[in-house]
Amino acid sequence: MHLQAAKVGIFYPLETYREQWKKGENGFSLFAQEVLEHAGVTFKFVERGRVTKTDVDVLVVSHASLVEQDDLPQLIEFVQAGGTVVQFGGAGALGKHTGLVPLRRLSAGYAKLPEADEIPEPLKFLSGESLSLSGVESVSAPLNWRGEGEMRLTPEGPALQPVWYEAPFEKGWIAICAVDVFKTMVFLQQGDQPVRHDGASAPDGTAPLDDGILKAEDTLQQDWEWDRRFTPSGGAYFAFPYSDLWREAVVRCLVKWALRQGYTIPVIGYWPAGVKAVAHLSHDSDLNIDASAETTLDLLKPFAVNSTWCMMEPGYSPHIYERVKEAGHELALHYNALEEQNGKWDRREFRRQYHWLKEVAALDGVTSNKNHYTRFEGWGELFAWCEECGIEVDQTRGPSKGGDRGFVFATCHPYKPIAWHDEENRIYDLLEIGFLTQDLDLSDYWGKSDIVFPLLDQVERVEGVAHFLFHQVHIHNSESVRKALKTLLAEAIQRGMPWWTSQQINRWERARRSVRIEKGSISAVEAELDVTSDTGLKRGVIHIPLEERAEYGQVTRRWGVPCLSIVTDIAPGTTSLKMELNQGEGAR
């Protein structure tokens, strides 16, 4: 048995996007590039008119509306020659041409995916279509469509039409997802519009978003009733990283259809070998009491845990910064735009506070920022300000209320946000690493620390970052908070989750994103891969999906198929890796 690495492409009709931008419309289907890049899938953009089987094996059409009538002959020829088209967002021209038409538009709902063994809960979506088979006599090229999964209006509501449709077409396949997955991920992670006014509060009073302060949660897209669960102590929290589960579903479908055509898609693992998920601890200095910093340093020392310290004016005394740096912690910015504290949402003010921190803490640069009180306004202004200052990580997107703890933005992975149409929906050169909850056991309002266990379970499940926020002042003043933090530190360590600073996560994530599998060949005895990397990667993992019937030695299961998981150091530049598959891990 022999597999070649598939050439994956994303359909990129630039003129269509330009027309959308002229009309003031967003092309959030462009977020597909961020999804695949973070997932560790090597791809290239394929322009309109250049879809050929020579250049690409699996073509991702990130939204059905991107395909126009003039594109159909080349797409059909591509499939007939053995290519696979995987389209998201409904039927579009391709579906109508082959016998699949929209029945109704769905602005929101839940998708029960066919892989119920690994994703049993219905996944929230925020745009999609119910599809139907059209009459054969009205279709140019009718296909034998088969549907999988169920779309629902509510998590436990009656089943509507399938989520996925697939059909063979001569030598190739067409697969269509009724859900607009990439728009859904953008809405869940960034909201459906710029933040201009307060959001709707939780009916049970646990999350009063209408507080007169603009903040990240004000464009929250999750449902207070359907998307929250309760801890054993009765605390409500958003329970599922829907966006991360959608990302895995996208990779799964690409892997599935590539294997069906005799190809594989090597995937770069999220973390170094032996690391399932990462824990991250941050602190916000707020009241800037030196004694609270001393207490925090003393508490962390026995655990050998390094954390990220987000500093707000006027800051600590100079000797505290030296102690923090000597202990291996990261100093970051805590931008204060809270009007009642004389803050201001303003580009120049952001830069002023950034330069203040560099000066008082004697820093050459600052890697990370988290806004005070999760203060947020507009769409991408903050991300652009960070870029201008050389800040590469933001941590602002997290809960400011006790009742919206958990996966409030449906993700625990570092991701690069997408811009609004006025910036042509570019991907910002910034990683967002949101937090899950803060100051456990501080009060009944902030909830009990029993939330730690379901949150860590879900983070491990999707191989993400478990980011917890503890204010130094609360660590100093509250024994219950100190006890909760110690319990959290020990629990993550016991699970094998290393505690990384924001700076460490940033370095690793950017290094792994620079790795590309240019081509590859896998047989029963060896794998040969041509790999390029900007900076190199130590103890990187390359997952290689395999056919069910093949025998390749020791394998694990990922995305519903057997996989080889190869551990190797990847050098900067271009490297040809040749790995013997039954000789243990490593490359020669």
XYZ file of C-alpha atoms in Angstrom:
588
model
C 0.000 0.000 0.000
C 1.316 3.415 -0.947
C -0.034 6.899 -0.232
C 1.010 10.257 -1.606
C 0.516 13.470 0.369
C -2.466 15.320 -1.086
C -2.085 18.799 -2.519
C -4.739 20.830 -0.681
C -6.018 24.084 -2.156
C -8.394 26.838 -1.041
C -10.448 28.336 -3.865
C -9.582 32.037 -3.988
C -11.633 34.138 -6.462
C -10.092 37.500 -5.576
C -12.379 39.469 -7.906
C -15.430 38.127 -6.045
C -14.033 39.260 -2.721
C -13.213 42.672 -4.151
C -16.805 43.084 -5.259
C -17.973 42.198 -1.750
C -15.635 44.746 -0.175
C -16.832 47.471 -2.562
C -20.380 46.779 -1.364
C -19.328 46.904 2.278
C -19.797 43.159 2.713
C -17.591 40.779 4.657
C -15.937 37.750 3.109
C -15.557 35.700 6.274
C -15.030 32.583 4.160
C -11.426 33.864 4.015
C -11.119 32.626 7.598
C -10.626 29.164 6.088
C -6.936 30.004 5.672
C -6.582 30.629 9.419
C -8.474 27.427 10.245
C -6.238 25.230 8.104
C -3.022 27.022 9.071
C -3.685 26.620 12.776
C -4.871 23.042 12.266
C -1.459 22.225 10.780
C -2.654 21.475 7.243
C -0.424 22.637 4.388
C -2.413 24.348 1.613
C -2.131 26.872 -1.193
C -4.566 29.365 -2.688
C -6.033 28.402 -6.059
C -7.234 31.290 -8.192
C -10.295 31.228 -10.387
C -9.577 29.522 -13.696
C -6.595 27.578 -12.351
C -8.265 24.547 -10.809
C -6.519 21.541 -12.328
C -5.833 18.033 -11.083
C -2.148 18.628 -11.768
C -1.963 21.396 -9.164
C -4.410 20.254 -6.483
C -6.012 17.023 -5.249
C -8.469 18.345 -2.648
C -10.059 21.746 -3.247
C -11.752 23.606 -0.381
C -14.523 25.954 -1.500
C -14.969 27.906 1.713
C -18.411 29.227 0.769
C -20.891 28.129 -1.888
C -21.447 31.694 -3.135
C -17.852 31.883 -4.379
C -18.613 29.515 -7.263
C -20.138 31.198 -10.302
C -21.656 29.609 -13.379
C -18.473 30.213 -15.360
C -16.505 28.222 -12.774
C -18.597 25.070 -13.151
C -16.991 23.534 -16.278
C -13.509 23.619 -14.758
C -14.685 22.333 -11.347
C -16.599 19.491 -12.979
C -13.595 18.590 -15.140
C -11.404 18.642 -12.014
C -13.695 16.186 -10.229
C -14.079 13.948 -13.269
C -10.273 13.688 -13.428
C -10.130 12.391 -9.849
C -10.169 15.556 -7.750
C -12.273 16.156 -4.656
C -14.225 19.361 -4.012
C -15.229 20.045 -0.404
C -17.667 22.971 -0.294
C -19.081 24.741 2.762
C -22.078 27.003 3.283
C -24.765 25.234 1.248
C -25.538 24.334 -2.344
C -24.662 27.347 -4.482
C -24.167 26.986 -8.209
C -22.276 23.707 -7.844
C -25.045 22.089 -5.810
C -27.805 23.273 -8.123
C -25.845 21.977 -11.130
C -25.621 18.512 -9.580
C -29.061 18.112 -7.994
C -28.843 19.797 -4.579
C -30.821 22.970 -3.861
C -31.573 25.197 -0.856
C -34.814 24.523 0.971
C -34.524 27.292 3.584
C -31.917 29.583 5.113
C -31.000 28.965 8.741
C -29.562 31.877 10.721
C -28.688 29.602 13.667
C -29.087 26.040 14.808
C -27.247 22.916 15.883
C -25.557 20.249 13.810
C -25.459 16.643 14.939
C -22.385 15.354 13.129
C -22.078 11.782 11.841
C -19.031 11.100 14.053
C -21.199 10.848 17.194
C -18.629 8.639 18.922
C -16.145 11.538 19.162
C -18.451 14.570 18.943
C -21.703 13.439 20.593
C -23.095 16.918 21.333
C -24.745 18.946 18.561
C -22.464 21.795 17.450
C -23.830 25.315 17.344
C -23.815 27.012 13.945
C -24.692 30.585 13.024
C -25.375 30.303 9.319
C -26.444 27.477 7.064
C -28.984 26.040 4.632
C -31.397 23.161 4.721
C -30.802 21.389 1.426
C -33.043 19.218 -0.705
C -32.640 17.002 -3.744
C -34.085 18.679 -6.822
C -35.935 17.002 -9.650
C -33.590 15.115 -11.962
C -35.129 16.621 -15.092
C -34.073 20.124 -14.014
C -30.467 19.249 -13.223
C -27.544 19.479 -15.620
C -25.471 16.701 -14.018
C -27.562 14.804 -11.421
C -25.521 12.915 -8.831
C -26.405 10.190 -6.384
C -26.186 12.280 -3.203
C -25.936 10.647 0.209
C -26.588 12.670 3.365
C -25.076 12.362 6.846
C -25.723 14.076 10.155
C -28.728 16.121 11.271
C -29.456 19.829 11.361
C -31.683 21.052 14.177
C -33.069 24.387 15.292
C -32.398 23.556 18.955
C -29.959 21.077 20.522
C -32.677 18.500 21.225
C -35.119 19.573 18.523
C -36.404 17.389 15.682
C -33.995 16.507 12.905
C -34.164 18.567 9.737
C -32.021 17.889 6.670
C -28.497 16.368 6.723
C -25.359 18.353 7.543
C -23.119 16.699 4.955
C -23.833 15.545 1.419
C -21.410 13.505 -0.670
C -21.509 12.000 -4.131
C -19.058 10.284 -6.471
C -18.605 11.835 -9.891
C -16.651 9.647 -12.334
C -13.116 9.465 -10.809
C -13.683 12.064 -8.100
C -16.028 13.216 -5.350
C -18.034 16.268 -4.379
C -18.817 16.903 -0.714
C -21.048 19.733 0.463
C -21.530 20.956 4.023
C -24.834 22.734 4.641
C -23.251 24.797 7.446
C -21.267 27.977 6.836
C -18.527 26.719 9.146
C -16.019 29.541 8.717
C -18.538 32.346 9.272
C -19.804 30.413 12.288
C -16.308 30.254 13.761
C -15.747 33.989 13.185
C -19.080 34.894 14.816
C -18.478 32.636 17.802
C -14.941 33.924 18.374
C -15.282 37.589 17.404
C -19.014 38.363 17.373
C -21.343 39.178 14.493
C -20.703 42.929 14.453
C -18.410 45.577 15.935
C -18.939 46.321 19.627
C -20.918 49.564 19.751
C -23.421 48.977 22.564
C -24.061 46.724 25.547
C -25.041 43.118 24.990
C -28.074 41.240 26.285
C -27.756 40.091 29.895
C -28.380 36.555 31.110
C -32.049 36.206 32.155
C -31.018 34.577 35.443
C -29.024 37.644 36.477
C -25.655 35.856 36.538
C -24.138 37.887 33.679
C -25.355 41.523 33.552
C -23.751 42.588 30.277
C -25.786 45.799 30.138
C -23.433 47.559 32.539
C -22.635 50.658 30.496
C -19.118 49.426 29.720
C -18.269 48.230 26.219
C -16.485 44.889 26.435
C -15.664 41.761 24.487
C -18.795 39.793 25.524
C -21.233 42.426 24.268
C -21.519 40.636 20.907
C -21.736 37.191 22.507
C -23.278 34.654 20.103
C -24.055 31.803 22.454
C -27.416 31.026 24.044
C -27.847 31.522 27.774
C -30.137 28.495 28.021
C -28.927 26.001 25.451
C -25.162 26.510 25.525
C -24.513 26.616 29.265
C -24.210 23.746 31.730
C -23.882 23.714 35.510
C -21.037 22.669 37.785
C -21.765 20.359 40.749
C -21.977 23.476 42.938
C -24.576 25.025 40.605
C -22.451 27.544 38.707
C -23.460 28.210 35.095
C -20.761 28.160 32.416
C -20.418 27.836 28.655
C -19.528 24.201 28.365
C -18.269 23.494 24.857
C -15.450 24.785 22.632
C -17.737 24.678 19.591
C -15.266 26.456 17.337
C -12.463 24.032 18.135
C -14.774 21.089 17.492
C -15.745 22.584 14.123
C -12.047 22.874 13.251
C -11.566 19.201 13.999
C -14.631 18.374 11.912
C -13.146 20.267 8.951
C -9.843 18.381 9.209
C -11.703 15.109 9.598
C -13.668 15.620 6.397
C -10.565 16.598 4.409
C -8.693 13.553 5.705
C -11.661 11.286 4.955
C -12.065 12.344 1.334
C -8.345 12.442 0.662
C -7.985 8.833 1.827
C -10.972 7.823 -0.271
C -9.060 9.019 -3.328
C -5.826 7.311 -2.307
C -4.088 10.297 -0.707
C -3.179 11.305 2.809
C -2.941 14.736 4.458
C -0.019 15.014 6.913
C -0.944 17.308 9.810
C 1.428 19.179 12.152
C 0.510 18.435 15.772
C -0.602 21.267 18.048
C 2.095 20.738 20.713
C 5.487 19.089 21.244
C 5.648 15.333 21.585
C 4.200 14.152 24.874
C 2.095 17.287 25.437
C -1.653 16.826 25.082
C -2.641 20.385 26.049
C -1.075 23.441 27.688
C -2.033 25.373 30.828
C -1.561 29.123 31.083
C -1.808 31.427 34.096
C -2.092 35.206 33.877
C -2.437 37.970 36.468
C -3.772 41.527 36.189
C -2.021 44.004 38.486
C -5.061 46.334 38.919
C -4.561 47.924 42.355
C -0.755 47.578 42.020
C -0.002 46.634 45.620
C 3.603 45.453 45.990
C 2.693 43.036 48.775
C 0.224 41.235 46.500
C 2.983 40.707 43.949
C 5.278 39.300 46.638
C 2.577 36.882 47.798
C 1.966 35.699 44.241
C 5.665 35.135 43.586
C 5.997 33.140 46.796
C 2.962 30.983 46.009
C 4.153 30.069 42.504
C 7.756 29.274 43.412
C 7.239 25.758 44.889
C 5.269 24.728 41.808
C 7.979 25.996 39.410
C 5.202 27.600 37.368
C 5.879 30.673 35.234
C 2.990 33.031 34.521
C 2.178 36.188 32.555
C 1.886 39.434 34.557
C -0.329 42.048 32.867
C 0.700 45.460 34.201
C -1.534 48.522 34.495
C -0.490 52.036 35.486
C 0.886 53.144 37.877
C 2.384 49.667 38.289
C 4.588 48.162 40.981
C 7.810 49.463 42.479
C 10.910 48.871 40.300
C 12.286 46.058 42.472
C 9.101 44.004 41.869
C 9.672 43.968 38.114
C 13.181 42.655 38.670
C 11.907 39.890 40.935
C 9.241 38.921 38.395
C 11.783 38.715 35.573
C 14.351 36.868 37.693
C 11.715 34.241 38.544
C 11.129 33.598 34.834
C 7.700 35.209 34.557
C 6.546 37.332 31.615
C 5.692 41.013 31.921
C 2.779 42.080 29.706
C 0.538 45.111 29.213
C -2.849 45.548 30.914
C -4.266 48.312 28.735
C -6.747 50.438 30.664
C -9.470 52.035 28.539
C -12.039 52.165 31.354
C -13.487 55.693 31.280
C -14.408 55.765 34.969
C -10.704 55.258 35.747
C -9.679 58.014 33.335
C -8.845 55.484 30.645
C -9.559 56.029 26.980
C -10.205 53.823 23.934
C -7.679 55.447 21.666
C -4.748 54.362 19.498
C -2.379 57.002 20.871
C -3.356 56.159 24.447
C -2.682 52.478 23.792
C 0.784 53.343 22.476
C 1.449 55.626 25.428
C 0.652 52.870 27.924
C 2.757 50.416 25.927
C 5.788 52.730 26.066
C 5.133 53.379 29.757
C 5.474 49.662 30.512
C 8.638 49.294 28.461
C 10.225 52.163 30.361
C 9.223 51.327 33.951
C 9.973 47.609 33.577
C 13.125 48.079 31.465
C 11.819 45.910 28.610
C 13.061 45.828 25.036
C 9.596 44.834 23.854
C 6.260 43.474 25.035
C 4.793 40.257 23.666
C 1.332 40.250 25.230
C -1.598 42.449 26.204
C -4.877 41.963 28.062
C -7.392 44.817 28.324
C -8.556 45.827 31.782
C -12.119 44.652 32.471
C -12.135 42.992 29.018
C -12.816 46.503 27.706
C -13.345 46.262 23.943
C -14.770 48.441 21.214
C -15.246 48.176 17.474
C -14.007 45.132 15.559
C -10.280 45.066 14.900
C -8.906 48.330 16.237
C -7.241 46.680 19.216
C -5.597 44.030 17.049
C -4.196 46.684 14.691
C -2.855 48.701 17.645
C -1.097 45.598 18.942
C 0.453 44.972 15.525
C 1.765 48.542 15.372
C 3.510 48.136 18.737
C 4.940 44.711 17.957
C 2.647 42.990 20.461
C 2.040 39.491 19.104
C -0.545 38.142 21.586
C -3.803 39.493 22.986
C -5.643 37.901 25.923
C -8.653 40.206 26.226
C -11.416 37.861 25.117
C -12.690 36.228 28.276
C -15.528 36.499 30.822
C -16.035 39.668 32.841
C -19.090 38.202 34.607
C -19.591 35.173 36.798
C -22.337 33.709 34.621
C -20.425 33.639 31.341
C -17.390 31.686 32.466
C -16.027 28.857 30.395
C -15.842 28.786 26.602
C -17.633 32.106 26.222
C -16.066 32.592 22.785
C -16.290 28.878 21.963
C -12.529 28.294 21.751
C -9.489 27.570 23.889
C -6.970 27.645 21.036
C -4.659 30.482 20.028
C -6.017 31.915 16.793
C -5.430 34.883 14.514
C -8.521 37.131 14.232
C -9.919 38.239 10.894
C -10.445 41.902 10.007
C -13.675 43.662 8.974
C -14.376 44.389 5.299
C -12.837 47.880 5.586
C -9.473 46.106 5.907
C -10.399 43.559 3.225
C -10.893 40.800 5.777
C -7.170 40.317 6.237
C -5.868 38.007 8.958
C -4.189 40.010 11.732
C -0.632 39.070 12.641
C -1.732 38.551 16.225
C -2.625 35.520 18.308
C -5.689 35.722 20.534
C -5.400 33.533 23.650
C -8.625 34.061 25.566
C -9.153 33.070 29.195
C -11.777 30.749 30.692
C -12.481 32.125 34.156
C -10.940 34.199 36.912
C -10.329 34.253 40.676
C -11.812 30.906 41.625
C -13.492 30.685 45.040
C -13.279 34.452 45.505
C -17.033 34.748 46.043
C -20.327 33.085 45.228
C -20.682 35.459 42.267
C -17.434 34.267 40.671
C -18.255 30.645 41.368
C -16.594 27.663 42.908
C -13.386 26.017 41.792
C -15.174 22.794 40.813
C -15.423 24.345 37.345
C -11.731 23.487 36.907
C -12.377 19.821 36.181
C -14.910 20.084 33.321
C -12.899 22.933 31.774
C -9.648 20.972 31.845
C -11.454 17.929 30.442
C -12.679 19.912 27.436
C -9.323 21.628 26.882
C -7.586 18.247 26.844
C -10.243 16.908 24.496
C -9.466 19.538 21.845
C -5.741 19.900 22.700
C -6.035 23.576 23.535
C -4.854 26.105 26.130
C -6.374 26.187 29.611
C -5.975 29.896 30.401
C -6.924 30.943 33.950
C -6.768 34.498 35.304
C -5.942 35.218 38.952
C -5.480 38.792 40.174
C -2.496 39.234 42.478
C -4.574 41.297 44.886
C -7.071 38.466 45.367
C -4.280 35.925 45.789
C -2.887 38.191 48.511
C -6.157 38.918 50.311
C -8.083 35.640 50.060
C -7.069 32.292 51.509
C -9.810 30.578 49.493
C -8.358 31.986 46.259
C -4.856 30.861 47.229
C -6.160 27.373 47.958
C -8.061 27.247 44.656
C -4.973 28.344 42.721
C -2.809 25.703 44.392
C -5.414 23.060 43.557
C -5.515 24.219 39.930
C -1.730 24.209 39.573
C -1.446 20.721 41.028
C -4.328 19.334 38.949
C -2.880 20.538 35.643
C 0.567 19.234 36.556
C -0.928 15.886 37.549
C -2.614 15.690 34.132
C 0.703 16.335 32.415
C -0.204 19.818 31.182
C 2.844 22.110 31.271
C 2.364 25.701 32.446
C 3.566 27.997 29.684
C 3.674 31.780 29.571
C 1.935 33.654 26.783
C 5.362 34.290 25.276
C 6.159 30.564 25.202
C 2.845 29.728 23.558
C 3.413 32.457 20.997
C 6.906 31.237 20.072
C 5.797 27.642 19.703
C 2.634 28.453 17.738
C 4.410 30.719 15.284
C 7.175 28.169 14.788
C 4.769 25.312 14.069
C 2.721 27.477 11.716
C 5.834 28.028 9.611
C 6.183 24.270 8.974
C 4.887 23.061 5.615
C 4.786 19.574 4.135
C 5.653 20.283 0.503
C 5.270 16.699 -0.649
C 5.330 13.230 0.797
C 5.143 9.525 0.159
C 4.155 6.815 2.651
C 4.615 3.067 2.211
C 4.339 0.154 4.605
C 7.978 0.518 5.659
C 8.882 4.186 5.412
C 7.641 7.745 5.028
C 9.440 10.379 2.998
C 8.467 14.016 3.492
C 9.854 17.258 2.111
C 9.428 19.778 4.926
C 10.101 23.513 5.046
C 10.260 25.645 8.183
C 11.159 29.277 8.870
C 12.536 28.765 12.373
C 12.654 25.033 13.009
C 10.673 22.991 15.511
C 11.959 20.795 18.324
C 10.101 17.582 19.141
C 7.451 18.345 16.575
C 4.762 15.784 15.764
C 3.561 14.946 12.264
C 0.315 12.962 12.114
C -0.133 10.903 8.936
C -3.679 9.537 8.377
C -3.835 6.018 6.955
C -6.359 3.746 5.295
C -8.239 1.392 7.601
C -7.153 -1.765 5.807
C -3.468 -0.888 5.645
C -0.824 -2.321 7.980
C 1.819 0.210 8.963
C 2.872 -0.975 12.398
C 1.911 0.900 15.553
C -0.771 3.535 14.987
C -3.169 5.701 16.973
C -6.625 6.935 15.958
C -7.331 10.528 15.060
C -10.158 12.022 12.988
C -11.785 8.600 12.932
C -8.913 6.861 11.087
C -5.607 5.193 12.033
C -2.667 7.600 12.082
C 1.070 7.405 12.325
C 2.327 10.028 14.732
C 5.972 10.705 13.976
C 8.166 12.723 16.349
C 11.041 14.628 14.802
C 13.146 17.768 15.096
C 12.517 19.977 12.085
C 15.414 22.179 11.031
C 15.054 25.665 9.536
C 14.933 25.704 5.762
C 14.004 22.750 3.560
C 14.609 19.228 4.789
C 13.944 15.804 3.297
C 12.863 13.498 6.103
C 12.993 9.743 5.632
C 11.424 7.779 8.481
C 11.446 4.047 9.014
C 7.981 3.302 10.306
C 8.635 0.239 12.442
C 11.823 1.426 14.147
C 10.326 3.656 16.858
C 9.954 7.391 16.739
C 12.285 9.814 15.009
C 13.648 10.580 11.580
C 16.893 9.941 9.792
